[in-house]
mmCIF file of N, CA and C in Angstrom:
data_model
loop_
_atom_site.group_PDB
_atom_site.id
_atom_site.type_symbol
_atom_site.label_atom_id
_atom_site.label_comp_id
_atom_site.label_asym_id
_atom_site.label_seq_id
_atom_site.Cartn_x
_atom_site.Cartn_y
_atom_site.Cartn_z
ATOM 1 N N MET A 1 118.232 114.207 122.736
ATOM 2 C CA MET A 1 116.999 113.469 122.749
ATOM 3 C C MET A 1 117.034 112.469 121.587
ATOM 4 N N SER A 2 116.801 111.216 121.873
ATOM 5 C CA SER A 2 116.809 110.183 120.836
ATOM 6 C C SER A 2 115.466 110.151 120.132
ATOM 7 N N ASP A 3 115.426 109.396 119.007
ATOM 8 C CA ASP A 3 114.162 109.262 118.276
ATOM 9 C C ASP A 3 113.095 108.604 119.132
ATOM 10 N N ALA A 4 113.499 107.727 120.030
ATOM 11 C CA ALA A 4 112.532 107.036 120.887
ATOM 12 C C ALA A 4 111.873 107.993 121.869
ATOM 13 N N ASP A 5 112.585 109.079 122.237
ATOM 14 C CA ASP A 5 112.046 110.035 123.199
ATOM 15 C C ASP A 5 111.112 111.055 122.551
ATOM 16 N N LYS A 6 111.192 111.222 121.249
ATOM 17 C CA LYS A 6 110.365 112.200 120.566
ATOM 18 C C LYS A 6 108.942 111.665 120.397
ATOM 19 N N ALA A 7 107.994 112.580 120.411
ATOM 20 C CA ALA A 7 106.623 112.183 120.093
ATOM 21 C C ALA A 7 106.591 111.812 118.614
ATOM 22 N N VAL A 8 105.991 110.699 118.307
ATOM 23 C CA VAL A 8 105.929 110.244 116.926
ATOM 24 C C VAL A 8 104.816 111.024 116.234
ATOM 25 N N THR A 9 105.206 111.804 115.266
ATOM 26 C CA THR A 9 104.257 112.619 114.523
ATOM 27 C C THR A 9 104.216 112.139 113.078
ATOM 28 N N HIS A 10 103.252 112.636 112.346
ATOM 29 C CA HIS A 10 103.161 112.320 110.920
ATOM 30 C C HIS A 10 104.435 112.763 110.209
ATOM 31 N N GLU A 11 104.935 113.944 110.553
ATOM 32 C CA GLU A 11 106.148 114.468 109.919
ATOM 33 C C GLU A 11 107.335 113.538 110.139
ATOM 34 N N LEU A 12 107.536 113.111 111.363
ATOM 35 C CA LEU A 12 108.654 112.224 111.666
ATOM 36 C C LEU A 12 108.497 110.887 110.945
ATOM 37 N N THR A 13 107.291 110.383 110.872
ATOM 38 C CA THR A 13 107.034 109.121 110.181
ATOM 39 C C THR A 13 107.383 109.219 108.701
ATOM 40 N N VAL A 14 106.956 110.297 108.052
ATOM 41 C CA VAL A 14 107.246 110.478 106.629
ATOM 42 C C VAL A 14 108.739 110.689 106.407
ATOM 43 N N GLN A 15 109.393 111.443 107.293
ATOM 44 C CA GLN A 15 110.838 111.670 107.178
ATOM 45 C C GLN A 15 111.608 110.344 107.276
ATOM 46 N N ARG A 16 111.231 109.531 108.235
ATOM 47 C CA ARG A 16 111.893 108.218 108.378
ATOM 48 C C ARG A 16 111.661 107.340 107.157
ATOM 49 N N LEU A 17 110.434 107.324 106.671
ATOM 50 C CA LEU A 17 110.107 106.510 105.510
ATOM 51 C C LEU A 17 110.910 106.952 104.282
ATOM 52 N N ALA A 18 111.019 108.253 104.069
ATOM 53 C CA ALA A 18 111.798 108.757 102.927
ATOM 54 C C ALA A 18 113.263 108.333 103.043
ATOM 55 N N GLY A 19 113.817 108.386 104.237
ATOM 56 C CA GLY A 19 115.200 107.948 104.445
ATOM 57 C C GLY A 19 115.377 106.463 104.177
ATOM 58 N N GLU A 20 114.438 105.664 104.651
ATOM 59 C CA GLU A 20 114.509 104.218 104.423
ATOM 60 C C GLU A 20 114.372 103.879 102.945
ATOM 61 N N MET A 21 113.497 104.590 102.257
ATOM 62 C CA MET A 21 113.313 104.348 100.830
ATOM 63 C C MET A 21 114.567 104.733 100.049
ATOM 64 N N PHE A 22 115.207 105.841 100.437
ATOM 65 C CA PHE A 22 116.440 106.255 99.762
ATOM 66 C C PHE A 22 117.541 105.221 99.972
ATOM 67 N N ARG A 23 117.721 104.797 101.207
ATOM 68 C CA ARG A 23 118.781 103.811 101.500
ATOM 69 C C ARG A 23 118.553 102.495 100.751
ATOM 70 N N GLU A 24 117.308 102.095 100.614
ATOM 71 C CA GLU A 24 116.993 100.836 99.954
ATOM 72 C C GLU A 24 117.262 100.903 98.453
ATOM 73 N N ALA A 25 116.941 102.025 97.825
ATOM 74 C CA ALA A 25 116.957 102.082 96.365
ATOM 75 C C ALA A 25 118.202 102.720 95.751
ATOM 76 N N ALA A 26 118.980 103.453 96.507
ATOM 77 C CA ALA A 26 120.053 104.270 95.928
ATOM 78 C C ALA A 26 121.073 103.451 95.140
ATOM 79 N N TRP A 27 121.670 102.454 95.750
ATOM 80 C CA TRP A 27 122.732 101.701 95.074
ATOM 81 C C TRP A 27 122.202 100.874 93.912
ATOM 82 N N ALA A 28 121.018 100.323 94.065
ATOM 83 C CA ALA A 28 120.443 99.537 92.973
ATOM 84 C C ALA A 28 120.115 100.432 91.775
ATOM 85 N N ALA A 29 119.635 101.636 92.031
ATOM 86 C CA ALA A 29 119.339 102.568 90.936
ATOM 87 C C ALA A 29 120.621 102.950 90.205
ATOM 88 N N LEU A 30 121.662 103.243 90.948
ATOM 89 C CA LEU A 30 122.935 103.581 90.307
ATOM 90 C C LEU A 30 123.500 102.393 89.540
ATOM 91 N N GLY A 31 123.371 101.204 90.100
ATOM 92 C CA GLY A 31 123.848 100.003 89.412
ATOM 93 C C GLY A 31 123.091 99.750 88.117
ATOM 94 N N THR A 32 121.778 99.931 88.151
ATOM 95 C CA THR A 32 120.972 99.751 86.945
ATOM 96 C C THR A 32 121.338 100.796 85.898
ATOM 97 N N PHE A 33 121.552 102.005 86.346
ATOM 98 C CA PHE A 33 121.959 103.091 85.455
ATOM 99 C C PHE A 33 123.292 102.765 84.775
ATOM 100 N N VAL A 34 124.271 102.347 85.557
ATOM 101 C CA VAL A 34 125.589 102.015 84.997
ATOM 102 C C VAL A 34 125.484 100.829 84.041
ATOM 103 N N LEU A 35 124.731 99.812 84.418
ATOM 104 C CA LEU A 35 124.544 98.658 83.535
ATOM 105 C C LEU A 35 123.885 99.084 82.220
ATOM 106 N N GLY A 36 122.887 99.952 82.302
ATOM 107 C CA GLY A 36 122.237 100.453 81.101
ATOM 108 C C GLY A 36 123.197 101.219 80.211
ATOM 109 N N VAL A 37 124.074 102.022 80.810
ATOM 110 C CA VAL A 37 125.057 102.789 80.037
ATOM 111 C C VAL A 37 126.042 101.849 79.348
ATOM 112 N N VAL A 38 126.537 100.858 80.076
ATOM 113 C CA VAL A 38 127.517 99.927 79.502
ATOM 114 C C VAL A 38 126.896 99.117 78.364
ATOM 115 N N VAL A 39 125.745 98.528 78.604
ATOM 116 C CA VAL A 39 125.095 97.697 77.583
ATOM 117 C C VAL A 39 124.725 98.537 76.360
ATOM 118 N N SER A 40 124.176 99.720 76.566
ATOM 119 C CA SER A 40 123.794 100.579 75.447
ATOM 120 C C SER A 40 125.001 101.029 74.641
ATOM 121 N N THR A 41 126.099 101.295 75.312
ATOM 122 C CA THR A 41 127.313 101.702 74.610
ATOM 123 C C THR A 41 127.867 100.558 73.782
ATOM 124 N N VAL A 42 127.823 99.350 74.325
ATOM 125 C CA VAL A 42 128.309 98.188 73.573
ATOM 126 C C VAL A 42 127.421 97.930 72.348
ATOM 127 N N ILE A 43 126.119 98.041 72.511
ATOM 128 C CA ILE A 43 125.202 97.723 71.415
ATOM 129 C C ILE A 43 125.137 98.848 70.380
ATOM 130 N N TRP A 44 124.969 100.105 70.823
ATOM 131 C CA TRP A 44 124.721 101.203 69.895
ATOM 132 C C TRP A 44 125.860 102.218 69.797
ATOM 133 N N GLY A 45 126.925 102.026 70.514
ATOM 134 C CA GLY A 45 128.056 102.949 70.425
ATOM 135 C C GLY A 45 127.801 104.263 71.151
ATOM 136 N N THR A 46 128.330 105.335 70.587
ATOM 137 C CA THR A 46 128.230 106.650 71.222
ATOM 138 C C THR A 46 126.783 107.124 71.331
ATOM 139 N N ALA A 47 125.986 106.848 70.315
ATOM 140 C CA ALA A 47 124.567 107.239 70.364
ATOM 141 C C ALA A 47 123.860 106.522 71.517
ATOM 142 N N GLY A 48 124.196 105.258 71.755
ATOM 143 C CA GLY A 48 123.632 104.518 72.883
ATOM 144 C C GLY A 48 124.098 105.075 74.214
ATOM 145 N N LEU A 49 125.359 105.495 74.258
ATOM 146 C CA LEU A 49 125.902 106.109 75.473
ATOM 147 C C LEU A 49 125.107 107.355 75.837
ATOM 148 N N PHE A 50 124.919 108.245 74.866
ATOM 149 C CA PHE A 50 124.194 109.485 75.140
ATOM 150 C C PHE A 50 122.738 109.221 75.503
ATOM 151 N N GLY A 51 122.111 108.313 74.797
ATOM 152 C CA GLY A 51 120.720 107.987 75.099
ATOM 153 C C GLY A 51 120.554 107.413 76.494
ATOM 154 N N SER A 52 121.423 106.486 76.854
ATOM 155 C CA SER A 52 121.302 105.874 78.182
ATOM 156 C C SER A 52 121.677 106.843 79.296
ATOM 157 N N LEU A 53 122.616 107.739 79.042
ATOM 158 C CA LEU A 53 122.957 108.750 80.065
ATOM 159 C C LEU A 53 121.766 109.660 80.337
ATOM 160 N N ILE A 54 121.093 110.081 79.290
ATOM 161 C CA ILE A 54 119.923 110.948 79.466
ATOM 162 C C ILE A 54 118.777 110.183 80.130
ATOM 163 N N GLY A 55 118.517 108.958 79.677
ATOM 164 C CA GLY A 55 117.444 108.159 80.274
ATOM 165 C C GLY A 55 117.695 107.864 81.748
ATOM 166 N N GLY A 56 118.911 107.480 82.080
ATOM 167 C CA GLY A 56 119.242 107.199 83.474
ATOM 168 C C GLY A 56 119.191 108.434 84.350
ATOM 169 N N ALA A 57 119.642 109.567 83.802
ATOM 170 C CA ALA A 57 119.599 110.812 84.575
ATOM 171 C C ALA A 57 118.156 111.221 84.866
ATOM 172 N N ILE A 58 117.285 111.074 83.884
ATOM 173 C CA ILE A 58 115.865 111.391 84.110
ATOM 174 C C ILE A 58 115.272 110.456 85.169
ATOM 175 N N ALA A 59 115.595 109.163 85.088
ATOM 176 C CA ALA A 59 115.040 108.187 86.037
ATOM 177 C C ALA A 59 115.525 108.453 87.459
ATOM 178 N N ILE A 60 116.811 108.666 87.624
ATOM 179 C CA ILE A 60 117.354 108.921 88.972
ATOM 180 C C ILE A 60 116.856 110.260 89.488
ATOM 181 N N GLY A 61 116.783 111.258 88.615
ATOM 182 C CA GLY A 61 116.255 112.556 89.026
ATOM 183 C C GLY A 61 114.811 112.465 89.486
ATOM 184 N N SER A 62 114.010 111.656 88.804
ATOM 185 C CA SER A 62 112.609 111.528 89.210
ATOM 186 C C SER A 62 112.482 110.814 90.551
ATOM 187 N N SER A 63 113.328 109.831 90.785
ATOM 188 C CA SER A 63 113.302 109.137 92.063
ATOM 189 C C SER A 63 113.720 110.066 93.205
ATOM 190 N N LEU A 64 114.779 110.816 92.980
ATOM 191 C CA LEU A 64 115.223 111.762 94.003
ATOM 192 C C LEU A 64 114.192 112.862 94.232
ATOM 193 N N ALA A 65 113.517 113.282 93.160
ATOM 194 C CA ALA A 65 112.480 114.303 93.302
ATOM 195 C C ALA A 65 111.324 113.795 94.161
ATOM 196 N N THR A 66 110.973 112.535 94.001
ATOM 197 C CA THR A 66 109.907 111.951 94.809
ATOM 198 C C THR A 66 110.276 111.962 96.295
ATOM 199 N N LEU A 67 111.502 111.538 96.589
ATOM 200 C CA LEU A 67 111.928 111.499 97.987
ATOM 201 C C LEU A 67 112.086 112.904 98.564
ATOM 202 N N LEU A 68 112.561 113.847 97.771
ATOM 203 C CA LEU A 68 112.672 115.233 98.223
ATOM 204 C C LEU A 68 111.283 115.812 98.483
ATOM 205 N N LEU A 69 110.343 115.502 97.611
ATOM 206 C CA LEU A 69 108.970 115.952 97.792
ATOM 207 C C LEU A 69 108.379 115.389 99.085
ATOM 208 N N MET A 70 108.675 114.125 99.384
ATOM 209 C CA MET A 70 108.205 113.534 100.639
ATOM 210 C C MET A 70 108.759 114.302 101.834
ATOM 211 N N ARG A 71 110.042 114.600 101.788
ATOM 212 C CA ARG A 71 110.673 115.310 102.912
ATOM 213 C C ARG A 71 110.121 116.725 103.070
ATOM 214 N N LYS A 72 109.933 117.422 101.960
ATOM 215 C CA LYS A 72 109.492 118.818 102.015
ATOM 216 C C LYS A 72 108.034 118.961 102.437
ATOM 217 N N THR A 73 107.214 117.959 102.164
ATOM 218 C CA THR A 73 105.790 118.052 102.506
ATOM 219 C C THR A 73 105.432 117.286 103.770
ATOM 220 N N ALA A 74 106.404 116.730 104.445
ATOM 221 C CA ALA A 74 106.134 115.887 105.611
ATOM 222 C C ALA A 74 105.388 116.626 106.719
ATOM 223 N N ALA A 75 105.634 117.910 106.873
ATOM 224 C CA ALA A 75 105.002 118.669 107.959
ATOM 225 C C ALA A 75 103.568 119.073 107.632
ATOM 226 N N LEU A 76 103.160 118.893 106.390
ATOM 227 C CA LEU A 76 101.809 119.290 105.994
ATOM 228 C C LEU A 76 100.779 118.234 106.417
ATOM 229 N N ASP A 77 99.524 118.620 106.330
ATOM 230 C CA ASP A 77 98.429 117.697 106.570
ATOM 231 C C ASP A 77 98.536 116.525 105.586
ATOM 232 N N PRO A 78 98.231 115.300 106.014
ATOM 233 C CA PRO A 78 98.356 114.142 105.110
ATOM 234 C C PRO A 78 97.612 114.304 103.781
ATOM 235 N N MET A 79 96.503 115.002 103.775
ATOM 236 C CA MET A 79 95.774 115.216 102.528
ATOM 237 C C MET A 79 96.625 116.033 101.552
ATOM 238 N N PHE A 80 97.333 117.039 102.044
ATOM 239 C CA PHE A 80 98.163 117.863 101.179
ATOM 240 C C PHE A 80 99.399 117.102 100.715
ATOM 241 N N VAL A 81 99.861 116.169 101.521
ATOM 242 C CA VAL A 81 100.982 115.322 101.107
ATOM 243 C C VAL A 81 100.570 114.488 99.902
ATOM 244 N N MET A 82 99.361 113.963 99.931
ATOM 245 C CA MET A 82 98.870 113.176 98.798
ATOM 246 C C MET A 82 98.668 114.052 97.563
ATOM 247 N N VAL A 83 98.188 115.268 97.747
ATOM 248 C CA VAL A 83 98.040 116.202 96.625
ATOM 249 C C VAL A 83 99.410 116.513 96.026
ATOM 250 N N ALA A 84 100.406 116.730 96.881
ATOM 251 C CA ALA A 84 101.760 116.996 96.405
ATOM 252 C C ALA A 84 102.329 115.785 95.671
ATOM 253 N N ALA A 85 102.029 114.590 96.174
ATOM 254 C CA ALA A 85 102.508 113.376 95.508
ATOM 255 C C ALA A 85 101.906 113.257 94.107
ATOM 256 N N LEU A 86 100.614 113.534 93.982
ATOM 257 C CA LEU A 86 99.968 113.495 92.675
ATOM 258 C C LEU A 86 100.548 114.563 91.752
ATOM 259 N N GLY A 87 100.771 115.747 92.291
ATOM 260 C CA GLY A 87 101.393 116.816 91.506
ATOM 261 C C GLY A 87 102.804 116.448 91.073
ATOM 262 N N GLY A 88 103.553 115.813 91.956
ATOM 263 C CA GLY A 88 104.900 115.366 91.603
ATOM 264 C C GLY A 88 104.883 114.317 90.513
ATOM 265 N N PHE A 89 103.919 113.406 90.585
ATOM 266 C CA PHE A 89 103.780 112.385 89.551
ATOM 267 C C PHE A 89 103.460 113.025 88.204
ATOM 268 N N MET A 90 102.538 113.967 88.198
ATOM 269 C CA MET A 90 102.185 114.660 86.957
ATOM 270 C C MET A 90 103.388 115.444 86.423
ATOM 271 N N GLY A 91 104.140 116.060 87.324
ATOM 272 C CA GLY A 91 105.338 116.794 86.906
ATOM 273 C C GLY A 91 106.360 115.884 86.247
ATOM 274 N N LYS A 92 106.537 114.685 86.804
ATOM 275 C CA LYS A 92 107.476 113.730 86.209
ATOM 276 C C LYS A 92 107.007 113.275 84.842
ATOM 277 N N LEU A 93 105.711 113.060 84.691
ATOM 278 C CA LEU A 93 105.181 112.673 83.383
ATOM 279 C C LEU A 93 105.401 113.769 82.345
ATOM 280 N N ILE A 94 105.230 115.014 82.743
ATOM 281 C CA ILE A 94 105.446 116.127 81.825
ATOM 282 C C ILE A 94 106.912 116.220 81.419
ATOM 283 N N VAL A 95 107.822 116.054 82.381
ATOM 284 C CA VAL A 95 109.258 116.081 82.066
ATOM 285 C C VAL A 95 109.605 114.954 81.103
ATOM 286 N N LEU A 96 109.080 113.773 81.342
ATOM 287 C CA LEU A 96 109.337 112.639 80.456
ATOM 288 C C LEU A 96 108.787 112.906 79.058
ATOM 289 N N LEU A 97 107.572 113.432 78.972
ATOM 290 C CA LEU A 97 106.975 113.746 77.675
ATOM 291 C C LEU A 97 107.807 114.785 76.930
ATOM 292 N N LEU A 98 108.231 115.825 77.626
ATOM 293 C CA LEU A 98 109.060 116.852 76.989
ATOM 294 C C LEU A 98 110.392 116.284 76.502
ATOM 295 N N ALA A 99 111.001 115.433 77.308
ATOM 296 C CA ALA A 99 112.272 114.824 76.902
ATOM 297 C C ALA A 99 112.098 113.987 75.644
ATOM 298 N N VAL A 100 111.044 113.198 75.601
ATOM 299 C CA VAL A 100 110.808 112.348 74.427
ATOM 300 C C VAL A 100 110.500 113.201 73.196
ATOM 301 N N ILE A 101 109.683 114.226 73.355
ATOM 302 C CA ILE A 101 109.341 115.091 72.220
ATOM 303 C C ILE A 101 110.577 115.823 71.702
ATOM 304 N N LEU A 102 111.376 116.369 72.597
ATOM 305 C CA LEU A 102 112.542 117.146 72.177
ATOM 306 C C LEU A 102 113.669 116.288 71.614
ATOM 307 N N LEU A 103 113.765 115.045 72.051
ATOM 308 C CA LEU A 103 114.910 114.211 71.661
ATOM 309 C C LEU A 103 114.577 113.135 70.634
ATOM 310 N N ARG A 104 113.354 113.059 70.182
ATOM 311 C CA ARG A 104 112.945 111.931 69.338
ATOM 312 C C ARG A 104 113.651 111.864 67.999
ATOM 313 N N ASN A 105 113.998 112.961 67.392
ATOM 314 C CA ASN A 105 114.607 112.942 66.065
ATOM 315 C C ASN A 105 116.086 113.332 66.075
ATOM 316 N N GLN A 106 116.731 113.192 67.192
ATOM 317 C CA GLN A 106 118.142 113.552 67.296
ATOM 318 C C GLN A 106 119.016 112.393 66.824
ATOM 319 N N SER A 107 119.911 112.686 65.911
ATOM 320 C CA SER A 107 120.762 111.623 65.356
ATOM 321 C C SER A 107 121.907 111.246 66.290
ATOM 322 N N TRP A 108 122.206 112.089 67.251
ATOM 323 C CA TRP A 108 123.346 111.839 68.132
ATOM 324 C C TRP A 108 123.003 110.942 69.329
ATOM 325 N N LEU A 109 121.736 110.516 69.443
ATOM 326 C CA LEU A 109 121.392 109.606 70.525
ATOM 327 C C LEU A 109 120.451 108.516 70.034
ATOM 328 N N GLU A 110 120.527 107.383 70.709
ATOM 329 C CA GLU A 110 119.691 106.228 70.375
ATOM 330 C C GLU A 110 118.468 106.228 71.286
ATOM 331 N N PRO A 111 117.255 106.421 70.729
ATOM 332 C CA PRO A 111 116.059 106.476 71.570
ATOM 333 C C PRO A 111 115.760 105.168 72.300
ATOM 334 N N LYS A 112 116.137 104.034 71.710
ATOM 335 C CA LYS A 112 115.919 102.755 72.406
ATOM 336 C C LYS A 112 116.770 102.679 73.668
ATOM 337 N N ALA A 113 117.999 103.160 73.599
ATOM 338 C CA ALA A 113 118.876 103.165 74.771
ATOM 339 C C ALA A 113 118.298 104.070 75.859
ATOM 340 N N LEU A 114 117.793 105.232 75.445
ATOM 341 C CA LEU A 114 117.167 106.148 76.393
ATOM 342 C C LEU A 114 115.989 105.460 77.080
ATOM 343 N N GLY A 115 115.107 104.868 76.291
ATOM 344 C CA GLY A 115 113.906 104.240 76.837
ATOM 345 C C GLY A 115 114.194 103.045 77.724
ATOM 346 N N ILE A 116 115.081 102.176 77.263
ATOM 347 C CA ILE A 116 115.373 100.965 78.037
ATOM 348 C C ILE A 116 116.034 101.311 79.364
ATOM 349 N N THR A 117 117.006 102.208 79.337
ATOM 350 C CA THR A 117 117.681 102.593 80.582
ATOM 351 C C THR A 117 116.716 103.307 81.516
ATOM 352 N N LEU A 118 115.890 104.176 80.964
ATOM 353 C CA LEU A 118 114.907 104.900 81.764
ATOM 354 C C LEU A 118 113.937 103.938 82.430
ATOM 355 N N VAL A 119 113.353 103.048 81.660
ATOM 356 C CA VAL A 119 112.355 102.122 82.201
ATOM 357 C C VAL A 119 112.986 101.170 83.215
ATOM 358 N N ALA A 120 114.150 100.619 82.892
ATOM 359 C CA ALA A 120 114.799 99.681 83.816
ATOM 360 C C ALA A 120 115.126 100.359 85.141
ATOM 361 N N THR A 121 115.672 101.563 85.083
ATOM 362 C CA THR A 121 116.041 102.265 86.316
ATOM 363 C C THR A 121 114.810 102.646 87.124
ATOM 364 N N VAL A 122 113.767 103.104 86.468
ATOM 365 C CA VAL A 122 112.532 103.462 87.186
ATOM 366 C C VAL A 122 111.900 102.224 87.824
ATOM 367 N N LEU A 123 111.859 101.111 87.086
ATOM 368 C CA LEU A 123 111.268 99.890 87.644
ATOM 369 C C LEU A 123 112.033 99.382 88.859
ATOM 370 N N VAL A 124 113.348 99.335 88.757
ATOM 371 C CA VAL A 124 114.156 98.858 89.884
ATOM 372 C C VAL A 124 113.990 99.787 91.080
ATOM 373 N N THR A 125 114.072 101.076 90.842
ATOM 374 C CA THR A 125 113.949 102.045 91.932
ATOM 375 C C THR A 125 112.562 101.988 92.567
ATOM 376 N N SER A 126 111.534 101.954 91.747
ATOM 377 C CA SER A 126 110.162 101.914 92.278
ATOM 378 C C SER A 126 109.915 100.639 93.082
ATOM 379 N N PHE A 127 110.395 99.513 92.565
ATOM 380 C CA PHE A 127 110.218 98.252 93.287
ATOM 381 C C PHE A 127 110.895 98.313 94.654
ATOM 382 N N LEU A 128 112.126 98.795 94.697
ATOM 383 C CA LEU A 128 112.848 98.824 95.965
ATOM 384 C C LEU A 128 112.285 99.866 96.920
ATOM 385 N N GLU A 129 111.784 100.983 96.400
ATOM 386 C CA GLU A 129 111.130 101.962 97.274
ATOM 387 C C GLU A 129 109.842 101.382 97.859
ATOM 388 N N ALA A 130 109.087 100.669 97.041
ATOM 389 C CA ALA A 130 107.856 100.035 97.542
ATOM 390 C C ALA A 130 108.177 98.964 98.573
ATOM 391 N N ARG A 131 109.229 98.185 98.320
ATOM 392 C CA ARG A 131 109.629 97.158 99.278
ATOM 393 C C ARG A 131 110.078 97.786 100.593
ATOM 394 N N ALA A 132 110.804 98.885 100.511
ATOM 395 C CA ALA A 132 111.227 99.576 101.732
ATOM 396 C C ALA A 132 110.027 100.112 102.489
ATOM 397 N N SER A 133 109.042 100.622 101.760
ATOM 398 C CA SER A 133 107.837 101.134 102.405
ATOM 399 C C SER A 133 107.082 100.010 103.110
ATOM 400 N N LYS A 134 107.018 98.856 102.462
ATOM 401 C CA LYS A 134 106.309 97.718 103.049
ATOM 402 C C LYS A 134 107.024 97.202 104.300
ATOM 403 N N ARG A 135 108.341 97.178 104.254
ATOM 404 C CA ARG A 135 109.128 96.657 105.380
ATOM 405 C C ARG A 135 109.355 97.678 106.488
ATOM 406 N N SER A 136 109.038 98.924 106.235
ATOM 407 C CA SER A 136 109.358 100.003 107.159
ATOM 408 C C SER A 136 108.686 99.815 108.510
ATOM 409 N N ARG A 137 109.461 100.017 109.546
ATOM 410 C CA ARG A 137 108.909 99.994 110.904
ATOM 411 C C ARG A 137 108.384 101.375 111.295
ATOM 412 N N SER A 138 108.767 102.401 110.533
ATOM 413 C CA SER A 138 108.338 103.749 110.886
ATOM 414 C C SER A 138 106.833 103.919 110.760
ATOM 415 N N GLN A 139 106.189 103.094 109.948
ATOM 416 C CA GLN A 139 104.745 103.214 109.776
ATOM 417 C C GLN A 139 103.957 102.353 110.754
ATOM 418 N N MET A 140 104.644 101.622 111.590
ATOM 419 C CA MET A 140 103.974 100.723 112.522
ATOM 420 C C MET A 140 103.415 101.435 113.744
ATOM 421 N N VAL A 141 103.773 102.698 113.905
ATOM 422 C CA VAL A 141 103.351 103.455 115.078
ATOM 423 C C VAL A 141 102.308 104.458 114.641
ATOM 424 N N VAL A 142 101.218 104.531 115.387
ATOM 425 C CA VAL A 142 100.193 105.534 115.101
ATOM 426 C C VAL A 142 100.701 106.872 115.630
ATOM 427 N N PRO A 143 100.788 107.882 114.759
ATOM 428 C CA PRO A 143 101.302 109.178 115.213
ATOM 429 C C PRO A 143 100.468 109.751 116.344
ATOM 430 N N ALA A 144 101.152 110.423 117.265
ATOM 431 C CA ALA A 144 100.475 111.038 118.385
ATOM 432 C C ALA A 144 99.620 112.189 117.890
ATOM 433 N N SER A 145 98.440 112.316 118.448
ATOM 434 C CA SER A 145 97.564 113.413 118.046
ATOM 435 C C SER A 145 97.939 114.663 118.845
ATOM 436 N N GLU A 146 97.748 115.787 118.201
ATOM 437 C CA GLU A 146 98.026 117.043 118.873
ATOM 438 C C GLU A 146 96.725 117.621 119.393
ATOM 439 N N GLY A 147 96.767 118.240 120.534
ATOM 440 C CA GLY A 147 95.571 118.865 121.098
ATOM 441 C C GLY A 147 94.930 117.997 122.167
ATOM 442 N N PRO A 148 93.803 118.468 122.728
ATOM 443 C CA PRO A 148 93.158 117.738 123.841
ATOM 444 C C PRO A 148 92.458 116.485 123.422
#
């Protein structure tokens, strides 16, 4: 059975959207991460390398967590999907806060490299995920209602 033969449900719509967002943002996020690592290493040396590796890993992990959360909650009622999205956002903020608090006074990493790589990767990924969402054809169909 092809996708065209299936009844279009909220779950299928969210699953398609998550896939489109991943395909749109994956390579650009990795490219931004690598660029951040190279530039930080050239400017700050080994401390910049470690800072940018941690910042990029947090940024890519948060992006993947968002898409995984979309996939895992797709079968739920749309209201619960939004609650999960808000919870995921709060969880990412807590992880970021903990990382900054725990790593702020470490001499073996450059906090500017961590911050710049983190922000650049998150901005690029978020922009491309939003663009994929806007361009997505999966949202153009009203999901079929269940029941009489």
